[in-house]
Structures are given as C-alpha cells and as structure tokens.
Tab-separated table of C-alpha atoms in Angstrom:
chain	number	residue	atom	x	y	z
A	21	MET	CA	17.391	-10.514	13.326
A	22	SER	CA	15.063	-12.282	10.768
A	23	GLN	CA	14.717	-11.078	7.146
A	24	GLY	CA	10.584	-10.139	7.701
A	25	ALA	CA	11.199	-7.855	11.283
A	26	SER	CA	14.674	-6.217	8.826
A	27	HIS	CA	12.538	-3.009	7.417
A	28	TYR	CA	11.359	-1.218	10.433
A	29	PRO	CA	13.696	1.264	11.340
A	30	ILE	CA	13.755	0.132	15.115
A	31	VAL	CA	16.063	-2.735	13.543
A	32	GLN	CA	17.628	-0.612	11.447
A	33	PHE	CA	17.960	1.759	14.226
A	34	ILE	CA	19.880	-1.110	17.153
A	35	SER	CA	21.981	-2.877	14.266
A	36	ARG	CA	23.848	0.434	13.258
A	37	LEU	CA	24.013	1.574	17.024
A	38	MET	CA	25.796	-1.811	17.325
A	39	GLN	CA	28.070	-1.415	14.420
A	40	GLU	CA	28.680	1.907	15.622
A	41	TYR	CA	30.066	0.771	19.092
A	42	GLY	CA	30.947	-2.105	17.819
A	43	PHE	CA	28.872	-5.322	20.100
A	44	SER	CA	27.390	-8.024	19.329
A	45	ARG	CA	23.753	-8.216	20.782
A	46	VAL	CA	25.215	-10.016	24.594
A	47	GLU	CA	28.190	-7.100	24.691
A	48	LEU	CA	25.176	-4.674	24.252
A	49	VAL	CA	23.229	-5.994	27.092
A	50	ARG	CA	26.152	-6.227	29.032
A	51	ALA	CA	26.841	-2.348	28.444
A	52	LEU	CA	23.071	-1.731	28.915
A	53	GLY	CA	23.398	-2.936	32.124
A	54	TYR	CA	22.606	-6.736	32.079
A	55	ARG	CA	26.282	-7.942	33.408
A	56	HIS	CA	25.165	-10.492	35.758
A	57	ASN	CA	21.519	-11.723	33.659
A	58	ALA	CA	22.538	-11.229	29.851
A	59	GLU	CA	20.006	-13.755	29.212
A	60	LYS	CA	17.163	-11.598	29.746
A	61	GLY	CA	18.535	-8.741	28.563
A	62	LEU	CA	18.793	-10.650	25.070
A	63	ARG	CA	15.905	-12.449	25.275
A	64	ARG	CA	14.483	-8.541	25.304
A	65	LEU	CA	16.006	-7.163	22.164
A	66	ASN	CA	15.951	-10.395	20.410
A	67	LEU	CA	12.015	-9.162	20.877
A	68	TRP	CA	12.616	-6.025	19.220
A	69	LEU	CA	15.720	-7.401	16.851
A	70	GLU	CA	12.562	-10.406	15.586
A	71	ASN	CA	9.364	-8.443	15.399
A	72	GLY	CA	9.851	-4.495	16.221
A	73	GLU	CA	8.377	-4.467	19.209
A	74	GLY	CA	9.346	-5.840	22.501
A	75	TYR	CA	9.618	-5.000	25.856
A	76	GLY	CA	9.951	-1.057	26.211
A	77	ARG	CA	12.436	-1.144	29.452
A	78	ILE	CA	15.111	-2.336	26.910
A	79	LEU	CA	14.756	1.090	24.871
A	80	GLU	CA	14.859	3.431	28.010
A	81	GLU	CA	18.083	1.679	28.991
A	82	ILE	CA	19.589	2.013	25.320
A	83	SER	CA	17.934	5.984	25.922
A	84	THR	CA	19.771	6.451	28.583
A	85	VAL	CA	23.500	4.935	28.314
A	86	PHE	CA	23.674	5.875	24.074
A	87	PRO	CA	21.674	9.468	25.413
A	88	ALA	CA	23.254	11.319	21.898
A	89	HIS	CA	21.510	8.524	20.353
A	90	ALA	CA	17.501	8.733	22.209
A	91	ASP	CA	15.624	11.214	19.318
A	92	GLY	CA	17.307	8.947	16.798
A	93	LEU	CA	15.785	6.280	18.606
A	94	GLU	CA	12.349	7.777	19.403
A	95	LYS	CA	11.750	8.178	16.289
A	96	ALA	CA	12.481	4.883	14.814
A	97	VAL	CA	10.196	3.679	17.471
A	98	ALA	CA	6.977	6.054	16.105
A	99	ALA	CA	8.192	5.153	12.213
A	100	THR	CA	7.922	1.478	13.324
A	101	ARG	CA	4.793	1.937	14.712
A	102	ALA	CA	3.124	3.855	11.935
A	103	ILE	CA	4.381	1.518	9.679
A	104	LYS	CA	3.156	-1.737	12.012
A	105	GLU	CA	-0.546	0.298	11.704
A	106	ALA	CA	-0.394	0.159	8.084
A	107	GLU	CA	0.485	-3.431	7.725
A	108	SER	CA	-2.404	-4.269	9.719
A	109	GLU	CA	-4.910	-1.888	8.255
A	110	ALA	CA	-3.446	-3.240	5.024
A	111	THR	CA	-4.023	-7.100	6.542
A	112	TRP	CA	-7.337	-6.367	7.333
A	113	PHE	CA	-8.760	-5.200	4.240
A	114	GLU	CA	-7.191	-8.153	2.416
A	115	ARG	CA	-8.860	-9.950	4.986
A	116	CYS	CA	-12.252	-8.211	4.100
A	117	LYS	CA	-12.270	-8.303	0.442
A	118	ALA	CA	-11.892	-12.259	1.180
A	119	GLU	CA	-15.676	-12.400	3.073
A	120	GLN	CA	-17.435	-9.931	0.159
A	121	GLU	CA	-19.399	-11.982	-0.550
A	122	SER	CA	-20.336	-13.757	2.983
A	123	PHE	CA	-20.272	-9.557	4.611
A	124	THR	CA	-24.482	-8.679	5.541
A	125	PRO	CA	-24.221	-5.263	6.200
A	126	TYR	CA	-25.220	-3.446	9.490
A	127	ILE	CA	-25.495	-0.854	11.640
A	128	HIS	CA	-22.790	0.100	14.384
A	129	ALA	CA	-24.337	2.864	17.143
A	130	ASP	CA	-21.176	4.679	18.472
A	131	GLY	CA	-21.269	5.775	22.079
A	132	GLU	CA	-18.626	8.472	24.281
A	133	THR	CA	-16.402	5.157	24.743
A	134	THR	CA	-15.114	2.363	22.557
A	135	VAL	CA	-15.244	-0.091	25.099
A	136	PRO	CA	-18.145	-1.218	26.891
A	137	ASN	CA	-18.555	-0.530	30.722
A	138	GLY	CA	-19.192	-3.588	32.661
A	139	ILE	CA	-16.980	-5.640	29.924
A	140	CYS	CA	-18.333	-9.143	31.653
A	141	ILE	CA	-22.438	-8.279	31.639
A	142	PHE	CA	-21.656	-6.714	28.347
A	143	GLY	CA	-20.100	-10.110	26.493
A	144	ILE	CA	-23.005	-12.242	28.448
A	145	THR	CA	-25.631	-10.689	27.559
A	146	GLY	CA	-25.034	-11.400	23.957
A	147	GLY	CA	-22.981	-7.757	23.537
A	148	LYS	CA	-24.570	-6.904	20.860
A	149	TRP	CA	-26.211	-3.667	22.118
A	150	ASN	CA	-24.391	-1.314	19.595
A	151	LEU	CA	-25.344	-3.138	16.748
A	152	ILE	CA	-28.719	-3.239	14.130
A	153	GLU	CA	-29.167	-5.601	12.038
A	154	LEU	CA	-30.522	-5.014	8.976
A	155	PRO	CA	-33.713	-6.364	7.426
A	156	LYS	CA	-33.830	-8.121	4.188
A	157	THR	CA	-36.330	-5.804	2.313
A	158	ILE	CA	-33.724	-2.903	3.474
A	159	LEU	CA	-30.117	-4.913	2.143
A	160	ASP	CA	-32.348	-5.530	-1.085
A	161	LEU	CA	-32.871	-1.798	-1.512
A	162	PRO	CA	-30.546	-0.543	-4.175
A	163	LEU	CA	-27.713	2.166	-1.845
A	164	GLU	CA	-29.530	5.131	-2.135
A	165	GLU	CA	-32.882	4.266	-1.184
A	166	GLN	CA	-30.735	2.193	1.367
A	167	LEU	CA	-29.460	5.116	3.146
A	168	ALA	CA	-32.999	6.830	2.561
A	169	LYS	CA	-34.581	3.992	4.980
A	170	LEU	CA	-31.867	3.873	7.532
A	171	PRO	CA	-32.649	6.584	9.496
A	172	GLU	CA	-35.745	5.180	10.411
A	173	LEU	CA	-33.584	2.464	12.342
A	174	MET	CA	-31.242	4.921	14.126
A	175	MET	CA	-34.660	6.828	15.554
A	176	ALA	CA	-36.091	3.984	17.104
A	177	TYR	CA	-33.227	2.915	18.884
A	178	ARG	CA	-32.290	6.063	20.062
A	179	ARG	CA	-36.291	6.123	21.182
A	180	ARG	CA	-35.726	2.316	22.825
A	181	TYR	CA	-32.461	3.833	24.643
A	182	ASN	CA	-33.186	7.625	25.670
A	183	GLY	CA	-30.368	8.904	23.599
A	184	ALA	CA	-28.480	6.575	25.253
A	185	CYS	CA	-25.739	3.720	23.983
A	186	PRO	CA	-25.860	1.253	26.315
A	187	PHE	CA	-23.023	0.020	28.155
A	188	PHE	CA	-21.273	2.783	26.029
A	189	GLY	CA	-22.640	6.102	27.321
A	190	LYS	CA	-24.403	9.032	25.992
A	191	LEU	CA	-25.533	8.061	22.142
A	192	THR	CA	-23.021	9.729	19.606
A	193	GLY	CA	-23.914	8.346	16.050
A	194	PHE	CA	-24.696	5.591	14.034
A	195	LYS	CA	-21.997	3.700	11.190
A	196	PHE	CA	-23.836	1.582	8.030
A	197	VAL	CA	-21.007	-0.419	7.923
A	198	ARG	CA	-20.691	-2.773	4.299
A	199	CYS	CA	-17.506	-4.617	4.161
A	200	LEU	CA	-14.971	-2.598	2.533
A	201	ASP	CA	-16.375	1.433	3.315
A	202	TYR	CA	-19.451	2.871	5.709
A	203	PHE	CA	-21.258	5.366	6.058
A	204	GLN	CA	-21.631	7.756	8.823
A	205	PHE	CA	-24.803	9.579	10.630
A	206	ASP	CA	-25.099	11.484	13.269
A	207	GLU	CA	-27.212	11.097	16.645
A	208	GLN	CA	-29.761	12.068	14.871
A	209	GLY	CA	-29.424	9.730	12.077
A	210	ARG	CA	-28.313	12.168	9.217
A	211	LEU	CA	-26.039	11.165	6.907
A	212	VAL	CA	-22.407	12.982	7.554
A	213	GLU	CA	-19.664	11.338	5.372
A	214	HIS	CA	-18.811	7.809	3.369
A	215	VAL	CA	-15.768	6.932	4.538
A	216	GLU	CA	-13.987	4.756	2.045
A	217	LYS	CA	-12.054	2.075	3.935
A	218	PRO	CA	-12.995	-1.141	6.937
A	219	PHE	CA	-14.959	-0.354	10.156
A	220	ARG	CA	-13.478	-2.469	12.604
A	221	ARG	CA	-15.476	-3.797	14.734
A	222	GLY	CA	-14.806	-4.794	17.860
A	223	GLN	CA	-15.139	-8.569	19.652
A	224	CYS	CA	-16.234	-9.351	22.877
A	225	SER	CA	-16.495	-12.769	23.805
A	226	ILE	CA	-16.464	-15.253	27.444
A	227	GLN	CA	-14.732	-18.229	28.218
A	228	PHE	CA	-16.263	-19.780	31.836
A	229	LEU	CA	-13.257	-22.132	32.906
C-alpha cells in the first residue's frame, strides 16, 4: 500500500482483515471468488489499497464473504469518503488563496438544479447563462456599497428571464462570489447570509473531435 493512502480508514480496514485471516492480497481475492481470475481481483483490490477508492463490487464481495465485518466495512467507507471530501476542500481552498490577486468577483444565479438541462447546448452557447459579470464601477466600491448595489443587477436578471434561470429551472437565489467567501441572496435580491468558504462554480466545455 502507498504511504499516502495508508491513513484512509478503508485501507486500514482491509489491511486488518488480511492480518486477521493471514491472507496475502492474492489469497484474499481468491477467497472473494477470483479463483480463476486473480489478476482482475488484484486490480480491484489494489485500487482501494493504493488510493482509498475504487471499484465498488469488490467491497460488496468482502461484505458477503465476511458478513461479521460488513458493519465495520460500511463505517470505514463512510469515514474515508468524509476524509477525501475534507482533503478536496482543503486543496480547493489553497488553490483559491493562490488566485486571490487575479480573481474577479461575480454573481452566480441559482436554479432548481445544479446540472444544466441540455448541457451540450449550454456549453456551445457559452456556459454563462447563470453568470452575472460585475462592472468595474461596482467592483471599485467598498464592500458595504457593493452589497447595496448588487440587488439591482439581480433584479434585472430576474426580469430578463421572467423568474427563471436558463437551463437550470426556476430561479431560487443568487450568490455574490468572491475568492474565499460568498454572500447568499434570495430570489428577490435580499441578503440571506455570509458564507465563509469558497464557492465552486461548475465548469462546462465542449470538444469537437
């Protein structure tokens, strides 16, 4: 197992399981039913031991063959998922901090869904239907004055699309996105809360082959 993955609960769980039964990796996958195709089982097992994630089928097989460990397996998977999500957030936050000087604040329009309906057309037409770019006259203002002016742009967007967020259904709110935090507004442009963490705006690209 790699040193980088050894801190994941699922890696520790599988390692303890092998120690308890005195199994090598090959012996474990054979016990799981890969008697005639150990290489496939090893590929699946190694993904979990090296990366802390992988093909879910082999975990189902572990749970079936070792039912007494099914509950521990489920908890290890959940704990690993939580750690990976936290690591991803930390990496994203560090990337955001590195981009502070070049980041330009904007307004993100929230819809009923987070994935566009008709994603290909959304991408081909620019992918900015839920983005409101801010003029320099507003960006140059102090924060308090920015927050007072932004609802004007939000209401103009609402009127333009008749209360909808194109490709995302009904308009449900707005986010004033800065590099390391954002301000949440409702669909009427009323300030709801200040969220002290970066907002991840989805990306969409189209490639013609």
